[in-house]
Each structure stands twice: as structure tokens, then as C-alpha cells.
């Protein structure tokens, strides 16, 4: 990297907003509108900037969040996001060095792991990140006897408050490795965005909820008292040609319910990540991703 480039943590109030025009240039789809509407970042993100003199030419962010380890403990994760380098400054290692700087900062501040989603794997692989696939999509084939009724999923704005509360309550009752401790009012990795995001569709019944991400079943939770056949009937309403694509954690009780009802689960090659790949970098001595299956819900994809 050019020795005139310096990298530093940005003060959230006074310095972070200066990164908005850079992000708008590099991510016109999302950040251009966001930067036009906001004078500050619209969610909690820790920012690192690369500077040539006074000019910001690169940015890397960390979105902090906590997950359950599924065994009574938690991990502090930092989602790597908003990695951008000004077009005229690319190709000299600025993105790699920003990621390395963020990693060192995160290590000093007690983070356990730094996951991300990208279609540009080399940028992060060159800084030590590795590919991590948590949940491969499966195709559930329902027995014909369950395929009587159909129903439509809803968008978040169509859910009354008591139904939103049901989604939150059933999620809170679960524990699995990778469960994001979602805030109710948190913009990112929280319920507010989950209910607002048009990519999310919702379905619910008596003691049962389901969230779909781009037509893939991303979450489904039920009260223990709901019989297996009711779970199967409920989900069967949202099948296409008797099938449902899902990306659920292997340990979710829903699998047992569906298997008990005679559903088949087949491998499937749907591109549920939209050509992005999951990567991560463990920085804690506990190495969260070693020897553990950490579920990354599509609903929490950032
Ligand atoms: C992607 C981006 C951040 C790269 O910035 P950069 O400073 O040019 O990247 P670096 O010079 O640090 O490159 C590091 C490594 O990634 C590779 N790389 C750089 N740009 C890449 C790209 N667009 N796709 C794949 N690999 C890329 C480099 O070849 C280098 O690999 P090497 O060590 O094997 O030579 C920059 O092109 C950008 O801002 N793009 C638009 C926004 C974006 O897509 N951000 C990433 C979102 S995941």
C-alpha cells in the first residue's frame, strides 16, 4: 500500500459521516439513497477510514452483534460491511489493509469472530478470511395428503402488533448456536429491519411462525404443544408444486416434525445468497467456528 495512506478508527459523530459520499460512489444501489437521506449512518457501525492526506479513500465497517453459542454462552461477532475504496485508489491493497486494521482493532476490543458476505472473496481471503457455509438449502417434498390448502405469505407491515410479538416470543424461546440476540428496535440485526425488509415474507398460525427470505424458508418456530401434523399442514400451504426450499439449522425441531409426517428433504442448488459467499475470521482463542455448526439465518444477512 502507498506509504502516504493512513488508516484509522473514525469518530462516529464527527468523522463517520465523511464516509457517506465515498460509500454512495461505491454502492450506488444502497448507499446513494441512504447518504442522500441521512447525515449519519442509519445503524450502529464502527468505521475505519483510509486517508490520503485529508481525503477519505477507503472505508471498512464492523457491525457489532452477539450470538448464542447454544450452550449457555455467547460470542461477540462483528459483521464486516461497507468495504469500499475510491475507484482511483483501487488495486494497491487498501481494502486488504483496512480489513487487517479492523481485525486488529476487533481483537483488542474482545470480538470473537468477524463474519461477512461477499461476491469478491479474494479481497478478504488475501487478509486471512476463510469460506464458511453454515446452512445449505434443502428442498422439502410434502406428501400429497398435506397439500390441500394454499395460502399467501404477508409482508411485515401487514402484521398486527400482537403477531409481531408472537414472532419475537417464539424466537426468544429458542436456543441454537448462531442465534442472534436481536434487539427489538435495532436497525440492523434486529427485529425492526426484519419486519421492514421487503425481501422478508411472513406466515403464522396458532403457536407457529415462519419467515421466508426471497421464497426460501429461513426460520420456522412452533410452540412445543403444536402437533407435528399441524406444523406440516401449515408449511404445506406455502409450497410450490408440493415443494418448499428451506435454509434451516440442522437442529431445528421443525425437521423432526416434517420427517415424522413423511416429508422428504433433498439437496438443492438454489443460490440463496444471490451469488455472495459467507466468509469469516476467528480472532478469539476459543475459535468459534472450529468444531461447531454456527447457524447464520438468512433473515440476519447483512
Ligand atoms: C472491492 C474493493 C473494496 C477492492 O478494493 P481494493 O483496495 O482495490 O482491493 P485490494 O487492492 O486491497 O485487493 C486485495 C485483493 O483482492 C483482490 N481484488 C481487488 N478487487 C477485487 C474485486 N473487485 N473482485 C475480486 N478480487 C478483488 C486483489 O486482486 C487482491 O488480491 P491479491 O492479494 O491476490 O492480489 C473495491 O473495488 C470497491 O470499493 N468496490 C466497490 C464496492 C464493493 O464491491 N465492495 C466490496 C463489497 S463485498
Short mmCIF file of C-alpha atoms and ligand atoms in Angstrom, two decimals:
data_model
loop_
_atom_site.label_atom_id
_atom_site.label_comp_id
_atom_site.label_asym_id
_atom_site.label_seq_id
_atom_site.Cartn_x
_atom_site.Cartn_y
_atom_site.Cartn_z
CA UNK A 1 0.00 0.00 0.00
CA UNK A 2 1.17 3.53 -0.80
CA UNK A 3 3.01 4.78 2.30
CA UNK A 4 1.10 8.09 2.10
CA UNK A 5 -2.10 6.24 3.03
CA UNK A 6 -3.01 6.15 6.70
CA UNK A 7 -5.75 4.09 8.30
CA UNK A 8 -7.59 4.96 11.50
CA UNK A 9 -10.75 4.44 13.51
CA UNK A 10 -13.33 7.13 12.72
CA UNK A 11 -15.13 9.00 15.45
CA UNK A 12 -18.78 8.07 14.96
CA UNK A 13 -20.19 11.57 15.36
CA UNK A 14 -17.60 13.83 13.82
CA UNK A 15 -15.78 11.68 11.25
CA UNK A 16 -18.00 8.80 10.18
CA UNK A 17 -20.43 10.97 8.13
CA UNK A 18 -17.48 11.90 5.87
CA UNK A 19 -17.51 8.31 4.62
CA UNK A 20 -21.07 8.61 3.26
CA UNK A 21 -20.16 10.21 -0.12
CA UNK A 22 -17.49 7.52 -0.66
CA UNK A 23 -19.99 4.76 0.11
CA UNK A 24 -22.52 6.43 -2.20
CA UNK A 25 -19.98 6.32 -5.04
CA UNK A 26 -19.03 2.71 -4.41
CA UNK A 27 -22.52 1.30 -3.62
CA UNK A 28 -24.98 3.37 -5.67
CA UNK A 29 -27.75 0.78 -5.16
CA UNK A 30 -27.94 1.16 -1.40
CA UNK A 31 -25.73 3.94 -0.12
CA UNK A 32 -26.51 6.62 -2.70
CA UNK A 33 -30.11 6.95 -1.46
CA UNK A 34 -29.14 6.32 2.16
CA UNK A 35 -26.45 9.01 2.05
CA UNK A 36 -28.86 11.47 0.41
CA UNK A 37 -31.44 10.87 3.16
CA UNK A 38 -29.15 10.72 6.19
CA UNK A 39 -26.47 12.91 7.62
CA UNK A 40 -25.19 9.99 9.71
CA UNK A 41 -25.03 6.22 9.38
CA UNK A 42 -28.56 4.84 9.79
CA UNK A 43 -27.41 1.96 12.02
CA UNK A 44 -24.67 1.08 14.51
CA UNK A 45 -21.44 0.56 12.66
CA UNK A 46 -17.85 1.07 13.76
CA UNK A 47 -15.95 2.71 10.92
CA UNK A 48 -12.35 2.61 9.79
CA UNK A 49 -11.13 5.02 7.15
CA UNK A 50 -8.14 5.06 4.82
CA UNK A 51 -6.89 8.58 4.14
CA UNK A 52 -4.67 10.16 1.53
CA UNK A 53 -3.93 13.44 3.25
CA UNK A 54 -7.31 14.74 4.40
CA UNK A 55 -9.26 12.80 1.79
CA UNK A 56 -11.00 9.58 2.72
CA UNK A 57 -10.27 7.00 0.01
CA UNK A 58 -11.33 3.80 1.74
CA UNK A 59 -13.78 2.52 4.35
CA UNK A 60 -14.43 -0.68 6.26
CA UNK A 61 -17.15 -1.14 8.87
CA UNK A 62 -17.87 -3.52 11.71
CA UNK A 63 -21.49 -4.12 12.78
CA UNK A 64 -21.39 -5.47 16.35
CA UNK A 65 -23.80 -8.18 17.43
CA UNK A 66 -24.00 -11.01 19.93
CA UNK A 67 -24.89 -14.62 19.18
CA UNK A 68 -25.73 -17.52 21.44
CA UNK A 69 -23.31 -20.46 21.41
CA UNK A 70 -26.27 -22.75 22.04
CA UNK A 71 -24.80 -23.91 25.34
CA UNK A 72 -25.44 -21.04 27.71
CA UNK A 73 -22.70 -18.73 26.45
CA UNK A 74 -22.39 -16.01 23.85
CA UNK A 75 -19.93 -14.78 21.26
CA UNK A 76 -19.36 -11.17 20.24
CA UNK A 77 -19.37 -11.00 16.46
CA UNK A 78 -18.54 -8.09 14.19
CA UNK A 79 -20.10 -8.21 10.75
CA UNK A 80 -17.67 -6.75 8.22
CA UNK A 81 -19.62 -4.37 5.99
CA UNK A 82 -19.40 -1.29 3.77
CA UNK A 83 -15.92 -2.13 2.48
CA UNK A 84 -15.23 0.41 -0.23
CA UNK A 85 -12.25 2.02 -1.91
CA UNK A 86 -12.47 5.05 -4.20
CA UNK A 87 -12.14 3.90 -7.84
CA UNK A 88 -8.96 5.96 -8.37
CA UNK A 89 -7.28 4.36 -5.32
CA UNK A 90 -8.05 0.69 -6.04
CA UNK A 91 -5.56 -2.08 -6.69
CA UNK A 92 -2.96 -1.07 -4.12
CA UNK A 93 -4.04 -3.14 -1.13
CA UNK A 94 -6.16 -0.52 0.65
CA UNK A 95 -9.16 -2.82 1.17
CA UNK A 96 -6.92 -5.61 2.46
CA UNK A 97 -5.17 -3.27 4.88
CA UNK A 98 -8.46 -1.82 6.10
CA UNK A 99 -9.68 -5.36 6.86
CA UNK A 100 -6.44 -6.18 8.68
CA UNK A 101 -6.69 -2.96 10.66
CA UNK A 102 -10.31 -3.74 11.59
CA UNK A 103 -9.27 -7.25 12.63
CA UNK A 104 -6.54 -5.91 14.96
CA UNK A 105 -8.96 -3.38 16.45
CA UNK A 106 -11.61 -6.09 16.96
CA UNK A 107 -9.08 -8.38 18.63
CA UNK A 108 -8.21 -5.62 21.11
CA UNK A 109 -11.89 -5.00 21.81
CA UNK A 110 -12.97 -8.52 22.69
CA UNK A 111 -14.56 -9.65 19.43
CA UNK A 112 -14.63 -13.38 18.80
CA UNK A 113 -15.22 -13.53 15.07
CA UNK A 114 -15.72 -11.30 12.02
CA UNK A 115 -18.15 -12.81 9.50
CA UNK A 116 -19.10 -11.27 6.16
CA UNK A 117 -20.94 -11.93 2.91
CA UNK A 118 -19.24 -11.14 -0.38
CA UNK A 119 -19.00 -11.89 -4.05
CA UNK A 120 -15.39 -10.67 -4.00
CA UNK A 121 -13.82 -13.43 -1.94
CA UNK A 122 -10.22 -12.66 -2.89
CA UNK A 123 -10.31 -9.27 -1.17
CA UNK A 124 -10.97 -10.95 2.18
CA UNK A 125 -9.07 -14.20 1.54
CA UNK A 126 -5.99 -12.03 0.96
CA UNK A 127 -6.43 -10.74 4.54
CA UNK A 128 -6.93 -14.19 6.08
CA UNK A 129 -10.72 -14.72 5.93
CA UNK A 130 -11.95 -18.21 5.02
CA UNK A 131 -15.12 -19.54 3.41
CA UNK A 132 -17.77 -20.84 5.82
CA UNK A 133 -21.03 -22.37 4.66
CA UNK A 134 -23.35 -22.77 7.60
CA UNK A 135 -26.60 -23.95 6.10
CA UNK A 136 -27.07 -25.42 2.65
CA UNK A 137 -30.53 -25.14 1.11
CA UNK A 138 -32.76 -28.22 1.14
CA UNK A 139 -35.88 -28.99 -0.81
CA UNK A 140 -38.72 -30.36 1.28
CA UNK A 141 -41.15 -32.58 -0.61
CA UNK A 142 -44.52 -32.89 1.14
CA UNK A 143 -46.76 -35.96 0.97
CA UNK A 144 -49.83 -35.35 -1.21
CA UNK A 145 -52.22 -35.71 1.75
CA UNK A 146 -50.92 -32.41 3.21
CA UNK A 147 -51.33 -30.44 0.01
CA UNK A 148 -54.97 -29.45 0.32
CA UNK A 149 -54.87 -25.75 1.23
CA UNK A 150 -52.77 -22.89 -0.05
CA UNK A 151 -52.13 -19.51 1.49
CA UNK A 152 -50.19 -16.33 0.79
CA UNK A 153 -47.33 -15.00 2.85
CA UNK A 154 -47.55 -11.45 4.23
CA UNK A 155 -45.16 -8.55 4.30
CA UNK A 156 -44.04 -7.19 7.67
CA UNK A 157 -46.27 -4.11 7.51
CA UNK A 158 -49.33 -6.38 7.32
CA UNK A 159 -48.57 -7.98 10.68
CA UNK A 160 -50.51 -6.62 13.66
CA UNK A 161 -48.54 -5.86 16.80
CA UNK A 162 -49.69 -8.99 18.62
CA UNK A 163 -48.49 -11.14 15.70
CA UNK A 164 -45.13 -9.39 15.65
CA UNK A 165 -44.94 -10.16 19.34
CA UNK A 166 -45.59 -13.85 18.56
CA UNK A 167 -42.65 -13.91 16.09
CA UNK A 168 -40.39 -12.34 18.68
CA UNK A 169 -41.63 -14.55 21.51
CA UNK A 170 -41.19 -17.86 19.66
CA UNK A 171 -37.71 -16.82 18.51
CA UNK A 172 -36.73 -15.79 22.04
CA UNK A 173 -37.72 -19.24 23.33
CA UNK A 174 -35.22 -20.98 21.03
CA UNK A 175 -31.58 -21.54 21.67
CA UNK A 176 -29.18 -22.64 18.96
CA UNK A 177 -25.60 -21.88 18.10
CA UNK A 178 -25.72 -18.75 15.95
CA UNK A 179 -28.94 -17.33 17.35
CA UNK A 180 -28.56 -13.57 17.03
CA UNK A 181 -29.64 -11.75 20.18
CA UNK A 182 -31.85 -9.41 18.20
CA UNK A 183 -32.90 -6.10 19.61
CA UNK A 184 -36.48 -5.00 19.10
CA UNK A 185 -35.53 -1.51 17.96
CA UNK A 186 -32.16 -2.27 16.44
CA UNK A 187 -31.97 -1.26 12.80
CA UNK A 188 -29.53 -3.92 11.71
CA UNK A 189 -29.61 -7.47 13.04
CA UNK A 190 -32.77 -6.61 14.92
CA UNK A 191 -36.50 -7.02 14.55
CA UNK A 192 -37.16 -3.57 13.14
CA UNK A 193 -35.35 -4.26 9.88
CA UNK A 194 -36.64 -7.83 9.75
CA UNK A 195 -40.22 -6.55 9.69
CA UNK A 196 -39.37 -3.72 7.27
CA UNK A 197 -37.26 -5.56 4.70
CA UNK A 198 -39.32 -6.29 1.56
CA UNK A 199 -37.22 -9.44 0.98
CA UNK A 200 -38.85 -10.94 4.09
CA UNK A 201 -42.31 -12.53 3.95
CA UNK A 202 -44.17 -13.86 6.96
CA UNK A 203 -46.65 -16.60 7.78
CA UNK A 204 -48.16 -17.55 11.10
CA UNK A 205 -50.70 -19.83 12.70
CA UNK A 206 -51.71 -20.91 16.20
CA UNK A 207 -48.37 -21.06 18.04
CA UNK A 208 -46.29 -21.20 14.88
CA UNK A 209 -44.36 -18.68 12.79
CA UNK A 210 -42.36 -18.77 9.57
CA UNK A 211 -40.16 -16.21 7.83
CA UNK A 212 -39.26 -16.52 4.17
CA UNK A 213 -36.29 -14.77 2.58
CA UNK A 214 -36.81 -14.50 -1.16
CA UNK A 215 -39.13 -17.53 -1.14
CA UNK A 216 -36.73 -19.65 0.92
CA UNK A 217 -38.00 -20.72 4.33
CA UNK A 218 -35.39 -19.12 6.58
CA UNK A 219 -36.99 -19.60 10.00
CA UNK A 220 -39.84 -21.64 11.42
CA UNK A 221 -40.60 -21.99 15.11
CA UNK A 222 -43.53 -23.57 16.93
CA UNK A 223 -44.68 -23.97 20.50
CA UNK A 224 -43.88 -27.47 21.80
CA UNK A 225 -47.61 -28.09 22.11
CA UNK A 226 -48.22 -27.78 18.33
CA UNK A 227 -48.67 -31.30 16.86
CA UNK A 228 -46.31 -32.35 14.06
CA UNK A 229 -49.15 -32.71 11.56
CA UNK A 230 -50.28 -29.12 12.24
CA UNK A 231 -46.75 -27.88 11.53
CA UNK A 232 -46.69 -29.90 8.32
CA UNK A 233 -50.16 -28.67 7.22
CA UNK A 234 -49.15 -25.09 7.99
CA UNK A 235 -45.95 -25.19 5.93
CA UNK A 236 -47.57 -27.19 3.12
CA UNK A 237 -49.77 -24.14 2.42
CA UNK A 238 -46.73 -22.24 1.21
CA UNK A 239 -45.33 -24.91 -1.14
CA UNK A 240 -44.86 -24.52 -4.87
CA UNK A 241 -45.72 -27.76 -6.70
CA UNK A 242 -45.69 -29.55 -3.36
CA UNK A 243 -42.16 -28.42 -2.53
CA UNK A 244 -40.55 -25.84 -0.30
CA UNK A 245 -36.95 -24.63 -0.38
CA UNK A 246 -35.59 -24.06 3.08
CA UNK A 247 -32.39 -22.98 4.82
CA UNK A 248 -32.92 -24.09 8.40
CA UNK A 249 -30.43 -25.13 11.05
CA UNK A 250 -29.99 -28.92 11.22
CA UNK A 251 -31.03 -28.98 14.85
CA UNK A 252 -34.34 -27.13 14.46
CA UNK A 253 -37.21 -29.28 15.84
CA UNK A 254 -39.15 -28.48 12.66
CA UNK A 255 -37.06 -31.11 10.82
CA UNK A 256 -38.25 -33.83 13.19
CA UNK A 257 -41.86 -32.72 12.79
CA UNK A 258 -41.60 -32.80 8.98
CA UNK A 259 -39.80 -36.17 8.95
CA UNK A 260 -42.47 -37.62 11.28
CA UNK A 261 -45.09 -36.59 8.72
CA UNK A 262 -43.28 -38.32 5.85
CA UNK A 263 -41.72 -35.23 4.21
CA UNK A 264 -38.54 -35.83 2.24
CA UNK A 265 -35.58 -33.47 2.46
CA UNK A 266 -33.43 -33.34 -0.67
CA UNK A 267 -30.25 -31.40 -1.52
CA UNK A 268 -30.93 -28.35 -3.64
CA UNK A 269 -28.70 -25.92 -5.51
CA UNK A 270 -30.75 -22.72 -5.27
CA UNK A 271 -28.49 -19.67 -4.99
CA UNK A 272 -29.96 -18.48 -1.69
CA UNK A 273 -27.14 -15.94 -1.16
CA UNK A 274 -27.55 -14.17 -4.50
CA UNK A 275 -24.02 -15.06 -5.66
CA UNK A 276 -22.48 -13.98 -2.38
CA UNK A 277 -20.50 -16.30 -0.14
CA UNK A 278 -20.13 -16.43 3.59
CA UNK A 279 -16.64 -15.91 4.93
CA UNK A 280 -15.35 -15.44 8.43
CA UNK A 281 -12.26 -14.88 10.51
CA UNK A 282 -11.99 -16.12 14.08
CA UNK A 283 -9.87 -13.95 16.28
CA UNK A 284 -10.66 -15.31 19.75
CA UNK A 285 -8.63 -18.15 21.25
CA UNK A 286 -11.96 -20.01 21.59
CA UNK A 287 -12.18 -20.11 17.74
CA UNK A 288 -15.98 -20.02 17.48
CA UNK A 289 -16.13 -21.71 14.06
CA UNK A 290 -13.87 -24.61 14.93
CA UNK A 291 -15.77 -27.82 15.63
CA UNK A 292 -19.13 -26.05 15.86
CA UNK A 293 -22.01 -25.61 13.45
CA UNK A 294 -22.94 -21.96 13.72
CA UNK A 295 -26.22 -21.20 12.02
CA UNK A 296 -26.42 -17.95 10.07
CA UNK A 297 -30.09 -17.22 9.47
CA UNK A 298 -30.80 -15.66 6.09
CA UNK A 299 -33.03 -13.27 7.99
CA UNK A 300 -29.95 -11.75 9.66
CA UNK A 301 -27.91 -11.45 6.47
CA UNK A 302 -26.28 -8.01 6.38
C1 LIG B 1 -13.75 -4.43 -3.76
C2 LIG B 1 -12.89 -3.22 -3.40
C3 LIG B 1 -13.20 -2.82 -1.98
C4 LIG B 1 -11.41 -3.65 -3.51
O1 LIG B 1 -10.60 -2.59 -3.04
P1 LIG B 1 -9.01 -2.53 -3.38
O2 LIG B 1 -8.35 -1.61 -2.44
O3 LIG B 1 -8.84 -2.29 -4.81
O4 LIG B 1 -8.58 -4.05 -3.06
P2 LIG B 1 -7.08 -4.53 -2.70
O5 LIG B 1 -6.14 -3.77 -3.58
O6 LIG B 1 -6.86 -4.41 -1.24
O7 LIG B 1 -7.12 -6.04 -3.13
C5 LIG B 1 -6.92 -7.12 -2.23
C6 LIG B 1 -7.04 -8.41 -3.00
O8 LIG B 1 -8.37 -8.51 -3.56
C7 LIG B 1 -8.31 -8.65 -4.98
N1 LIG B 1 -9.40 -7.83 -5.52
C8 LIG B 1 -9.44 -6.49 -5.61
N2 LIG B 1 -10.63 -6.09 -6.14
C9 LIG B 1 -11.33 -7.22 -6.38
C10 LIG B 1 -12.61 -7.46 -6.93
N3 LIG B 1 -13.42 -6.46 -7.35
N4 LIG B 1 -13.03 -8.74 -7.05
C11 LIG B 1 -12.24 -9.76 -6.63
N5 LIG B 1 -11.00 -9.59 -6.09
C12 LIG B 1 -10.55 -8.33 -6.00
C13 LIG B 1 -6.96 -8.11 -5.38
O9 LIG B 1 -6.52 -8.71 -6.57
C14 LIG B 1 -6.11 -8.51 -4.20
O10 LIG B 1 -5.77 -9.88 -4.31
P3 LIG B 1 -4.23 -10.36 -4.35
O11 LIG B 1 -3.67 -10.06 -2.99
O12 LIG B 1 -4.32 -11.80 -4.65
O13 LIG B 1 -3.59 -9.55 -5.42
C15 LIG B 1 -13.14 -2.03 -4.36
O14 LIG B 1 -13.00 -2.47 -5.68
C16 LIG B 1 -14.54 -1.42 -4.22
O15 LIG B 1 -14.74 -0.49 -3.43
N6 LIG B 1 -15.52 -1.93 -4.98
C17 LIG B 1 -16.91 -1.41 -4.90
C18 LIG B 1 -17.57 -1.75 -3.57
C19 LIG B 1 -17.51 -3.24 -3.27
O16 LIG B 1 -17.83 -4.07 -4.10
N7 LIG B 1 -17.09 -3.58 -2.02
C20 LIG B 1 -16.96 -4.94 -1.58
C21 LIG B 1 -18.23 -5.45 -1.09
S1 LIG B 1 -18.10 -7.14 -0.52
#
